[in-house]
XYZ file of C-alpha atoms in Angstrom:
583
model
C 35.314 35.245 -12.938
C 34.831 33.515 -16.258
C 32.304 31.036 -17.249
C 31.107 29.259 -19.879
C 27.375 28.362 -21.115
C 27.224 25.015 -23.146
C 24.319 22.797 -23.992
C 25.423 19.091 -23.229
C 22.419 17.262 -24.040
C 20.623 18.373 -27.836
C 16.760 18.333 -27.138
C 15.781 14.794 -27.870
C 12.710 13.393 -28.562
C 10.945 11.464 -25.391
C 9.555 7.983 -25.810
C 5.969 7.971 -25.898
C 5.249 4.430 -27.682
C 4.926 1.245 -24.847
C 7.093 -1.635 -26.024
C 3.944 -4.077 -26.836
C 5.629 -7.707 -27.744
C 4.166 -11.329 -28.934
C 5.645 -14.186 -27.279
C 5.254 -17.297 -29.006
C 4.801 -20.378 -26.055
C 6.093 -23.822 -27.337
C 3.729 -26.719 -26.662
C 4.735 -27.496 -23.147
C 5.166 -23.750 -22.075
C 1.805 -23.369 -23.475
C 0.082 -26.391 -21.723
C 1.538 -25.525 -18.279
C 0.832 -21.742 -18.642
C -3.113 -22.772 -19.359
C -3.343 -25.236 -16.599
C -1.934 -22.248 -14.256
C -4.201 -20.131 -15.541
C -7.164 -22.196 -14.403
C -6.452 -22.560 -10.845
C -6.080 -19.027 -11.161
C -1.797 -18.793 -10.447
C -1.598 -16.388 -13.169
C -4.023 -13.987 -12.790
C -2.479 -13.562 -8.872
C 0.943 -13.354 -10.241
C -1.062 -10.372 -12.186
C -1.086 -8.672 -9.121
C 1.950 -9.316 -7.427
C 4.444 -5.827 -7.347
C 7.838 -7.238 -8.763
C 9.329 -5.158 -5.782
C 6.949 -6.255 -2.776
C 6.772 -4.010 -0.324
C 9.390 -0.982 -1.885
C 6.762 1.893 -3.009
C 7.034 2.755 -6.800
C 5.625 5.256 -8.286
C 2.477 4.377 -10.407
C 3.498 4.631 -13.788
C 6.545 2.575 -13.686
C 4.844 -0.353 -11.164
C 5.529 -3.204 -12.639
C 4.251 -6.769 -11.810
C 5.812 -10.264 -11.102
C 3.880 -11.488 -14.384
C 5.301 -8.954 -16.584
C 9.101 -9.806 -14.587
C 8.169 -12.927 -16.361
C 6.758 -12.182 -19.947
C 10.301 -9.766 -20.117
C 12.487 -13.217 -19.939
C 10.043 -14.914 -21.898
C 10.796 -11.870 -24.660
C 14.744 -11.973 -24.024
C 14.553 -15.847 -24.730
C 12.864 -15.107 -27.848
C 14.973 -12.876 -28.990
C 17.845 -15.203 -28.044
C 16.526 -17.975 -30.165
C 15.539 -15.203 -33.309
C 19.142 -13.876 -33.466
C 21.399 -15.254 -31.207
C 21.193 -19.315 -31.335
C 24.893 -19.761 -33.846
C 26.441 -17.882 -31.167
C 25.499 -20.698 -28.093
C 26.923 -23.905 -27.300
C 23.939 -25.629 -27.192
C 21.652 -24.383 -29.251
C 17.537 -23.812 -28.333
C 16.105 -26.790 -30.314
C 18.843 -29.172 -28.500
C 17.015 -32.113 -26.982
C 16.987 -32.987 -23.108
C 16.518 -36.231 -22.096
C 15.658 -37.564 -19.150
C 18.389 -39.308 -17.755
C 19.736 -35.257 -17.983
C 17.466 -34.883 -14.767
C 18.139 -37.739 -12.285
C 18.285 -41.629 -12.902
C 15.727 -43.547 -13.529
C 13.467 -40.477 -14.371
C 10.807 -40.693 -17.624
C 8.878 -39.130 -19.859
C 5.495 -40.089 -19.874
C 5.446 -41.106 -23.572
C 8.137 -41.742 -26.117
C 6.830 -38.595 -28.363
C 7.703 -36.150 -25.180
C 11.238 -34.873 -26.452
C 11.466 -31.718 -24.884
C 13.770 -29.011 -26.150
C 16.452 -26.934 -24.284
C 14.040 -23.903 -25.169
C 11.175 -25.987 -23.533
C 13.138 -26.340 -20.215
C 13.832 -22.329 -20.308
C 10.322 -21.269 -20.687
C 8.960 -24.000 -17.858
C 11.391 -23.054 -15.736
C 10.908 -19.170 -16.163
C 7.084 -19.533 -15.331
C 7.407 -22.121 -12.798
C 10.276 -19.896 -10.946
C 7.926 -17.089 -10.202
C 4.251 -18.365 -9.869
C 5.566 -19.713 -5.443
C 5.872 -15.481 -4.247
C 3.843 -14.513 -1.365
C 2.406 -10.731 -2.031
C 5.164 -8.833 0.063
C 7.835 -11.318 -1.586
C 11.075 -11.750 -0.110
C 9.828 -9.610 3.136
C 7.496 -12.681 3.837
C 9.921 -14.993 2.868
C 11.941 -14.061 5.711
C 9.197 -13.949 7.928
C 8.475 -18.064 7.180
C 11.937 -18.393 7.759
C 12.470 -16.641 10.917
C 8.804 -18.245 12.577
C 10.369 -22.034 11.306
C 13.149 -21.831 13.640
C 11.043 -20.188 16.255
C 7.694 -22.740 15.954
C 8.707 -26.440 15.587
C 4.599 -26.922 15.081
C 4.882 -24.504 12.316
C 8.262 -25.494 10.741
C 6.422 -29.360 10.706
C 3.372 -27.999 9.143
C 5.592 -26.539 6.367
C 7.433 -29.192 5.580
C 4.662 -31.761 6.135
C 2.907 -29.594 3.073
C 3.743 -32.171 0.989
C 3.736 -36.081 1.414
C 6.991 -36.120 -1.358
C 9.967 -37.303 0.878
C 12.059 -34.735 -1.662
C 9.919 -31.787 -0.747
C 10.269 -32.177 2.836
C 14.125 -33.006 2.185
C 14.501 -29.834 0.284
C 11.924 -27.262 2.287
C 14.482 -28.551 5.305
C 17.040 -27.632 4.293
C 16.436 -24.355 2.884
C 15.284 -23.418 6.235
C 18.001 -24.639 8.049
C 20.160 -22.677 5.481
C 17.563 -19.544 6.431
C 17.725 -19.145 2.916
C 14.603 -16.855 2.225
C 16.047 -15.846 -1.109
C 14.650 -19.267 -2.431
C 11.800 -19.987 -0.094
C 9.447 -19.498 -2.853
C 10.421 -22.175 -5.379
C 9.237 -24.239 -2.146
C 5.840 -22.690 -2.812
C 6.103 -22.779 -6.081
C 6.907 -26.870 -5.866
C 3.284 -26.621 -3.648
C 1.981 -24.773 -6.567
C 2.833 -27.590 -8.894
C 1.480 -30.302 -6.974
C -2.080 -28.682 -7.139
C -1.834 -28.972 -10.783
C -2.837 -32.079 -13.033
C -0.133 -34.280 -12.250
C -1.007 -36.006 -15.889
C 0.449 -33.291 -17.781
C 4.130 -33.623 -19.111
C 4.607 -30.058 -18.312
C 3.540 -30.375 -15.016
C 6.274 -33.010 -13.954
C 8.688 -31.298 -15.891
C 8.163 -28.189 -13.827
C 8.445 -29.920 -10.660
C 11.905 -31.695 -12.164
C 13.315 -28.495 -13.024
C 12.498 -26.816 -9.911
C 14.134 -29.643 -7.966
C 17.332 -29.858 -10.363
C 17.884 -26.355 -9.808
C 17.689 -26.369 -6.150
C 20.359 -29.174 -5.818
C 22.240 -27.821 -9.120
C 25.279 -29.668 -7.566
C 23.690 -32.957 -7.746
C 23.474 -32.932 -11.016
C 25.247 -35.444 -13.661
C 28.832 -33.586 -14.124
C 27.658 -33.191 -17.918
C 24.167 -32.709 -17.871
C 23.009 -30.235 -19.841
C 20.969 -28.877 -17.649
C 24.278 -26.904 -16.307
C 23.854 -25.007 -19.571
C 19.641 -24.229 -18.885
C 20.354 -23.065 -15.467
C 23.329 -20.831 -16.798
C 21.016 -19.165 -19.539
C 18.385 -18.641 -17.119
C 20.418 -16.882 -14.548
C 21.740 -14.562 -17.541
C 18.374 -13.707 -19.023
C 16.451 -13.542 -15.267
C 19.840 -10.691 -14.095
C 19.342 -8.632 -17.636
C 15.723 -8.895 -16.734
C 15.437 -7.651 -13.467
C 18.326 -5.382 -13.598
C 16.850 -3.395 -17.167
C 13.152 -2.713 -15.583
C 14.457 -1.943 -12.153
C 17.057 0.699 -13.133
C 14.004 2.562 -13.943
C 13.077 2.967 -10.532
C 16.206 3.425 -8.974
C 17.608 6.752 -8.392
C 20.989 5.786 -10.695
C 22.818 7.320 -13.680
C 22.343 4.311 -15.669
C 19.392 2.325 -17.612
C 18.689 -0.384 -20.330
C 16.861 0.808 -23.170
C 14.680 -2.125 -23.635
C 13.263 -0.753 -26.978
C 16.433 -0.704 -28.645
C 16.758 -4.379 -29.761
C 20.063 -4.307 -31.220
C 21.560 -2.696 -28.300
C 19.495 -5.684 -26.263
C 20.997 -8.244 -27.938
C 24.653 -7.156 -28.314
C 24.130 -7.358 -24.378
C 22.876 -10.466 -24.061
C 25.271 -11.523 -27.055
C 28.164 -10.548 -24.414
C 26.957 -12.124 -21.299
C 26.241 -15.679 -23.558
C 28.317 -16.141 -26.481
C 30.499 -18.777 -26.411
C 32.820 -16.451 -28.967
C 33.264 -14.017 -26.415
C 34.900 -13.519 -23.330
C 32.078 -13.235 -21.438
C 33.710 -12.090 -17.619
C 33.411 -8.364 -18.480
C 30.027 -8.005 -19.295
C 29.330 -9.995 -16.095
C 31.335 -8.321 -14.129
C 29.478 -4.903 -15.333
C 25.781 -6.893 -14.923
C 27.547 -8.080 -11.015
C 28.093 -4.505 -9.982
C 24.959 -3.078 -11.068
C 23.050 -5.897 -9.392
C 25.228 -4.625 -6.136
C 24.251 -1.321 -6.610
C 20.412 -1.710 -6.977
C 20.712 -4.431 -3.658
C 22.201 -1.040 -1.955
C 20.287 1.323 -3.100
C 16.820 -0.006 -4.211
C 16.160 -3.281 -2.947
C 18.050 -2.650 0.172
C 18.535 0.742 0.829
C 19.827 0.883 4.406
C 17.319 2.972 6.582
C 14.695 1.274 4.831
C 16.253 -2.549 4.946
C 15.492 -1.989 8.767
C 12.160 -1.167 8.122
C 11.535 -4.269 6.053
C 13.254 -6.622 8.367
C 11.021 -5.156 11.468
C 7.898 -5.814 8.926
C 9.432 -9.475 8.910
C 9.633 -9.668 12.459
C 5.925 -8.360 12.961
C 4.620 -10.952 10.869
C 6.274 -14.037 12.078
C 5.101 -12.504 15.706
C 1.719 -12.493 14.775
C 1.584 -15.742 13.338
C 3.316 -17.372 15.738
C 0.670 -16.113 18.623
C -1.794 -18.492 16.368
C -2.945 -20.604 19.253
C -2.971 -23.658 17.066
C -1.638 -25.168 14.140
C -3.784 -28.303 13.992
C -6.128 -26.811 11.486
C -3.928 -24.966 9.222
C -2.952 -25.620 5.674
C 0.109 -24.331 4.578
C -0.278 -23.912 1.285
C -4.388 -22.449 1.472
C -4.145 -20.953 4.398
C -0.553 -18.925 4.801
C 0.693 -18.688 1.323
C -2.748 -18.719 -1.104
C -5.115 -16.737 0.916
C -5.005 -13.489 0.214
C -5.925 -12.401 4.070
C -2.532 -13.938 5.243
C -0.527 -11.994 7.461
C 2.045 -12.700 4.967
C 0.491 -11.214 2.063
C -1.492 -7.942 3.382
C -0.018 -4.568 3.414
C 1.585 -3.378 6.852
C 2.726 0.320 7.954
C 6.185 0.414 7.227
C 8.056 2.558 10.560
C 11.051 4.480 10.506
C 11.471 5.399 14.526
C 15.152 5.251 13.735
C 18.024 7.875 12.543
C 18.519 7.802 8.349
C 21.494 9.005 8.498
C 24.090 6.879 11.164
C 23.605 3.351 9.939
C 26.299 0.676 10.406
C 26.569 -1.659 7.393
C 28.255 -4.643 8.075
C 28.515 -7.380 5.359
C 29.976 -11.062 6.180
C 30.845 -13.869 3.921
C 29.074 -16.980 3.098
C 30.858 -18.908 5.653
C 30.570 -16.062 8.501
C 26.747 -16.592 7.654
C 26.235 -18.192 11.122
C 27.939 -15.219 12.989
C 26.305 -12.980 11.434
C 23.187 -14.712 12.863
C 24.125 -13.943 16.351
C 25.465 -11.059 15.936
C 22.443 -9.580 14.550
C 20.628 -11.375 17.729
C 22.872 -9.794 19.990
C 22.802 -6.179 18.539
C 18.836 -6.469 18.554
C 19.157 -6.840 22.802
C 20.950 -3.499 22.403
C 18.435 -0.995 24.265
C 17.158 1.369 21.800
C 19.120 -0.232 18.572
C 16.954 -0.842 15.726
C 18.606 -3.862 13.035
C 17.742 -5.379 9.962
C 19.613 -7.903 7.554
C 19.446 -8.602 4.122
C 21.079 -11.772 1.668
C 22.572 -11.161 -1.705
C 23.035 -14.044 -3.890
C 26.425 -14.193 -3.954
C 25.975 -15.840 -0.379
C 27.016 -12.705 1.558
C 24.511 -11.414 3.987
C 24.814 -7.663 5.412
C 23.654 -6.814 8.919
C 22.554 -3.145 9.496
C 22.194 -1.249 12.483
C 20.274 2.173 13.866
C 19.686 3.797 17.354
C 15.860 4.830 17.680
C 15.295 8.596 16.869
C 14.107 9.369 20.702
C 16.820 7.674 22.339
C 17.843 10.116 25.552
C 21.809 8.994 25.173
C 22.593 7.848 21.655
C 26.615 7.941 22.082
C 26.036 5.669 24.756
C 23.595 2.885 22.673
C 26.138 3.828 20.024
C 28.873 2.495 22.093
C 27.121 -0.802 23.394
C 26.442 -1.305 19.643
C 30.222 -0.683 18.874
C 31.381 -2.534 21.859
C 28.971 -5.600 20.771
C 30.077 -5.504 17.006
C 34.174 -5.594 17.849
C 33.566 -8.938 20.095
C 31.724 -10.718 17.263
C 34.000 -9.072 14.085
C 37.088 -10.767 16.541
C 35.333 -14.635 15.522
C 35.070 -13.979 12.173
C 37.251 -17.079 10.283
C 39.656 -14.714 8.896
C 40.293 -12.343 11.424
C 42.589 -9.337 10.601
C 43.374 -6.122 13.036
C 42.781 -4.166 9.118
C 39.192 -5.416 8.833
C 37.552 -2.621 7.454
C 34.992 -3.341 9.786
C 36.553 -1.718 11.914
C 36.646 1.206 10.153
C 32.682 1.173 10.018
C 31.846 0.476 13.413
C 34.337 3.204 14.530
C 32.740 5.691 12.410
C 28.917 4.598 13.407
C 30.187 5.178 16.594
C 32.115 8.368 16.171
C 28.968 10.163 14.352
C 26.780 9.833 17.630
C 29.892 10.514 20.019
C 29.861 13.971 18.297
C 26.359 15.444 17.784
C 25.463 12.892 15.221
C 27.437 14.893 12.217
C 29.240 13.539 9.623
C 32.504 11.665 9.909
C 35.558 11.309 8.048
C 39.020 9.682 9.083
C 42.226 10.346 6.595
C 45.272 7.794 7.600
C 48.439 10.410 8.082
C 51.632 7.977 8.286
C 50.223 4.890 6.374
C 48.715 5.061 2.597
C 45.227 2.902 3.722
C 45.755 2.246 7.553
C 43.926 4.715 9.296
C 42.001 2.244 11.941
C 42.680 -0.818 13.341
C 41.781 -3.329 16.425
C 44.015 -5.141 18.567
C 43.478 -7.240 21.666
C 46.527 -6.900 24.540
C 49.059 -4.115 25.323
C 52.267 -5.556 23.440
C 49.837 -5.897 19.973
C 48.552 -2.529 20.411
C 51.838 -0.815 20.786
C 53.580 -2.727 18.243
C 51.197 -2.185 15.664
C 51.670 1.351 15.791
C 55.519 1.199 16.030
C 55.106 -1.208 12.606
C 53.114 1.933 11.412
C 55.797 4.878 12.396
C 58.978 2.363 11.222
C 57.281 2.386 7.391
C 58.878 6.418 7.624
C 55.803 7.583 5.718
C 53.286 10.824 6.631
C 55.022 14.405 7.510
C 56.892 15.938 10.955
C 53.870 16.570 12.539
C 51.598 13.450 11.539
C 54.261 11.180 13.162
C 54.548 13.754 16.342
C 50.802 13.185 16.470
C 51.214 8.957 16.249
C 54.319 8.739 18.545
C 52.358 10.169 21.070
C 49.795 7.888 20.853
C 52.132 5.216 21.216
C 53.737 6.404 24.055
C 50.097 6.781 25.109
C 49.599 2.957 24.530
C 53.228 1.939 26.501
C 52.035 3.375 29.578
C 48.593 1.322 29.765
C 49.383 -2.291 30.764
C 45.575 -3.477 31.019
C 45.501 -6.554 28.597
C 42.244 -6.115 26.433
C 40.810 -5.008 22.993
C 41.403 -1.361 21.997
C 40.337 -0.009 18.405
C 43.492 2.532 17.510
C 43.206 5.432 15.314
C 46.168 6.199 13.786
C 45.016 9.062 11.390
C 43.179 12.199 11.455
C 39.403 12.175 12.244
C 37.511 15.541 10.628
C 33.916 16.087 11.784
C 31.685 18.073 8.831
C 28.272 19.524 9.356
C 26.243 20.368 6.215
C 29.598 19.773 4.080
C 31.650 22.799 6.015
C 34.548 21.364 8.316
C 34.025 21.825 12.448
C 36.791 20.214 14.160
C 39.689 17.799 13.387
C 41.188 15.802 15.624
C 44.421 13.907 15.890
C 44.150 10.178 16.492
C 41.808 8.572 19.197
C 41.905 5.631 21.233
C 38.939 3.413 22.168
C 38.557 0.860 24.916
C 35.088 -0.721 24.145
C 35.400 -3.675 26.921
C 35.971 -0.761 29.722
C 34.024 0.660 32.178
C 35.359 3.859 32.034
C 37.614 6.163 30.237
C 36.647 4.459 27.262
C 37.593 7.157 24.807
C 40.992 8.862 25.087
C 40.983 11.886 22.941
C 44.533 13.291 21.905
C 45.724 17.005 20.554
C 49.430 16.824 19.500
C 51.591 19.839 19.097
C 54.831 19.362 17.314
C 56.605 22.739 18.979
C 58.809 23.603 22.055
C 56.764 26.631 23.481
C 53.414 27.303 25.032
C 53.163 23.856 26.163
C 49.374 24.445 27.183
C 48.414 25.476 23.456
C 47.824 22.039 22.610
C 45.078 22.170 25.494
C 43.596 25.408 24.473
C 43.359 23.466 20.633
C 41.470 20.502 22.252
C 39.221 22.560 24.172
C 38.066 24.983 20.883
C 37.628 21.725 18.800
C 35.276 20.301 21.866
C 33.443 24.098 21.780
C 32.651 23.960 18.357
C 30.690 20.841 18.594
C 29.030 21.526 22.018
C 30.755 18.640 23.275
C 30.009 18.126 26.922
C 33.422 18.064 29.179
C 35.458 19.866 31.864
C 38.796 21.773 31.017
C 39.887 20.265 34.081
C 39.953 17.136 32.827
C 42.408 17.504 29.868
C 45.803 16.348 30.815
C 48.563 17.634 29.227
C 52.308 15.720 28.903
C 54.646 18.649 27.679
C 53.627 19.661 24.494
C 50.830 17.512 24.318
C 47.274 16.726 25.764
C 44.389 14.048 25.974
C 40.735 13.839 27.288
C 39.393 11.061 28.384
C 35.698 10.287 28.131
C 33.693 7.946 30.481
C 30.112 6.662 28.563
């Protein structure tokens, strides 16, 4: 055999310099950052992990204070290089009526700048985290709808009748992504209230939380907009250091920095690609950094631990919000906790639901938690979506039975989703979670055969479930034996008149251990709302002799994956056989 030796990659020359900048604060910027400083906000956002709980490794830690120096940089920069190419430029004035009506400035010298607004807003934004961030965040969320005394305390914080408008209804949106710009209002209000950065802080917190009651041409559209683009290439550029990717933003090269940010906010440029690219990035670090599925479950249990403890607290009489939960550094919500993983890594259902399935989702996730032995978590993305995951604990005794309980749970609730399809791909991943503890726990793959995508789908009665598939074999697509394999699961699905839901698998289902191929079989059927016989098993042989091969196939499939059954129970119809299992 030939080969070839090639060096891809010439030696290059590692950085060894740190990338030490000089922010300049405007006057504003500069009062509110001082008046922080004194009450001691920014030394603890000093110590606050920009991650929260997800371990880094020393060297590339960084904090929530330097998240926030970064998009004080980027802004800079912006402003240096970058101001011809905005539609409002950085020195634009704001006035007030650009916040609500009837607001003022304290004196007729204030005339803050649209560069002003940015750097308020990017300090204020950060300074409300808790220590364990978002993981907390939850936790406040989750206790609120559990302790009315405690949900009162919260939003009795404050005696502003906009506060306790806006903390309500982020937590009856259970919107933990944003929980801490309520702290960070809190924050604010223990500040010098005669300070014309203070207010605008506040303002600009509020505006942003209740963007869509802004004036239709306000140009605080525009700060919001610039902030969001600056905060993602933030994030996303010191985060892709941590996170076990292909990809990273050289923060050191300026002109490479800026003909980024040039893309994402020129107004000469179509900007949709280079958000698009920034949009799928941010996906991939919420999948595999901030959210990566076995330890999402982890993080959610941590969430449920806290808001446990706290809500044992025998009485909230006493208690300060803002001192005593989210200041004090002894809070349950900001001290380390063991972080468990008593579940399997490796079969993990990942479920995501829209914005308007949020509410399903809810009680879903409620229901799958009653599941003996399941272990769930859930995490937000901004976009609105949230995504549900579920585990089976590592000494469960029966796992393809909690497996199918969790399967069997999941199909009721994806059937009241508002756009319900019998294609939901959903169904897909439930049927594989399910398949990967039904045999041995080992890797699953399933190929359609007479379709070019269908390979799984969910139907509720015996006339949908049969026509489906006969909509499948009339398309004329997949070869001799592939449609010998689905006609017989159709003539498998004629002869069963019991009207309920049955997920049918119209494709080939291969079962890999360690990346080498065990068994592959052809098609199932599952009956998650029956008591028995739930799983129907079929071998097809497209031939006119040895009518019992097909049944000697099925059984040396079953063999190689130490698959508990009897021979007995195979049934064969001519040239072709099933097995049905009872869980």
């Amino acid at each position: 055999m030939a080969y070839i030796e090639h060096d891809l990659l010439r030696k290059q020359k590692p950085r060894k310099n740190n990338l030490k900048v000089r922010v300049d604060l405007y006057a504003y910027a500069s009062e509110l950052y001082d008046e922080l400083s004194s009450i001691g906000i920014i030394k603890r956002l000093k110590n606050i992990s920009q991650l929260g709980l997800i371990k880094v490794e020393k060297k590339l830690a960084k904090s929530r204070y330097d998240y926030v120096v970064l998009q004080l940089y980027l802004h800079q920069m912006i402003k240096k290089s970058l101001q011809s190419q905005l539609a409002l430029t950085y020195n634009n004035l704001v006035k007030p009526n650009e916040f609500r009506k009837n607001f003022r400035y304290k004196t007729k010298d204030d005339k803050p700048t649209i560069g002003d607004m940015l750097q308020i807003l990017t300090i204020a934004y950060n300074i409300g985290h808790f220590f364990n961030t978002f993981t907390a965040s939850r936790a406040v969320i989750m206790l609120a709808e559990k302790n009315p005394e405690f949900r009162n305390i919260l939003i009795k914080s404050s005696s502003s009748q906009r506060f306790q408008i806006t903390s309500e209804e982020l937590l009856n949106e259970y919107n933990y992504l944003r929980l801490h710009l309520i702290n960070s209002l809190l924050v604010l209000e223990h500040c010098d209230q005669n300070k014309q950065s203070v207010i605008l802080a506040q303002e600009l917190l509020y505006a942003y939380l209740r963007e869509k009651d802004l004036p239709e041409n306000s140009k605080l559209h525009y700060v919001f907009e610039l902030f969001r683009s600056v905060r993602n290439v933030s994030y996303i550029a010191y985060d892709l250091q941590i996170a076990n990717t292909p990809l990273t933003i050289d923060l050191c090269n300026e002109k490479a920095i800026l003909l980024l940010l040039k893309e994402l906010i020129s107004i000469y440029n179509d900007q949709l690609p280079a958000n698009q690219m920034l949009t799928s990035i941010r996906k991939m670090l919420n999948d595999t950094l901030y959210n990566e599925s076995s330890n999402a479950i982890c993080y959610y249990s941590i969430s449920r631990k806290m808001a446990s403890i706290l809500n044992k607290q025998q009485s909230w009489i006493d208690k300060d919000y803002y001192s005593d939960i989210w200041l004090s550094e002894g809070s349950v919500l900001n001290t380390r906790h063991k972080q468990s993983h008593d579940y399997s890594s490796e079969g993990i259902l990942k479920l995501t639901f829209s914005a308007e399935d949020k509410s399903l989702s809810k009680d879903l996730l409620l229901a799958l938690e009653r599941v003996n032995n399941s272990r769930v978590g859930y995490y937000d993305r901004y976009s609105g979506e949230r995504t549900l995951l579920v585990s089976i604990k590592k000494k469960c005794s029966n796992k393809p039975r909690a497996a199918f309980r969790i399967l069997k749970t999941t199909i009721s609730y994806l059937r009241k989703v508002s756009e319900p399809s019998n294609l939901d791909t959903r169904f897909l991943l439930a049927s594989k979670f399910f398949l990967h503890y039904f045999f041995n726990e080992n890797q699953i793959v399933i190929k359609p055969t007479i379709d070019q995508k269908i390979c799984v789908l969910c139907t509720r009665g015996k006339n949908s479930r049969s026509s489906e598939i006969k909509s499948l074999l009339n398309n004329g697509i997949g070869s001799a034996d592939e449609r010998h394999e689905v006609e017989y699961m159709y003539n498998c699905l004629i002869q069963d008149t019991i009207n309920d839901t049955s997920i049918i698998i119209p494709g080939s289902i291969l079962v890999y251990k360690n990346g080498k191929k065990l068994s592959e079989f052809d098609g199932m059927i599952i009956h998650p709302m029956r008591k028995k016989d739930q799983v129907i098993l079929l071998e097809s042989k497209n031939k006119e002799s040895k009518p019992l091969y097909a049944k000697k196939c099925l059984s040396e499939k079953l063999d190689k994956l130490s698959f508990p059954y009897k021979k007995s129970d195979i049934q064969t119809h001519g040239y072709d056989c099933q097995l049905k299992v009872s869980l």
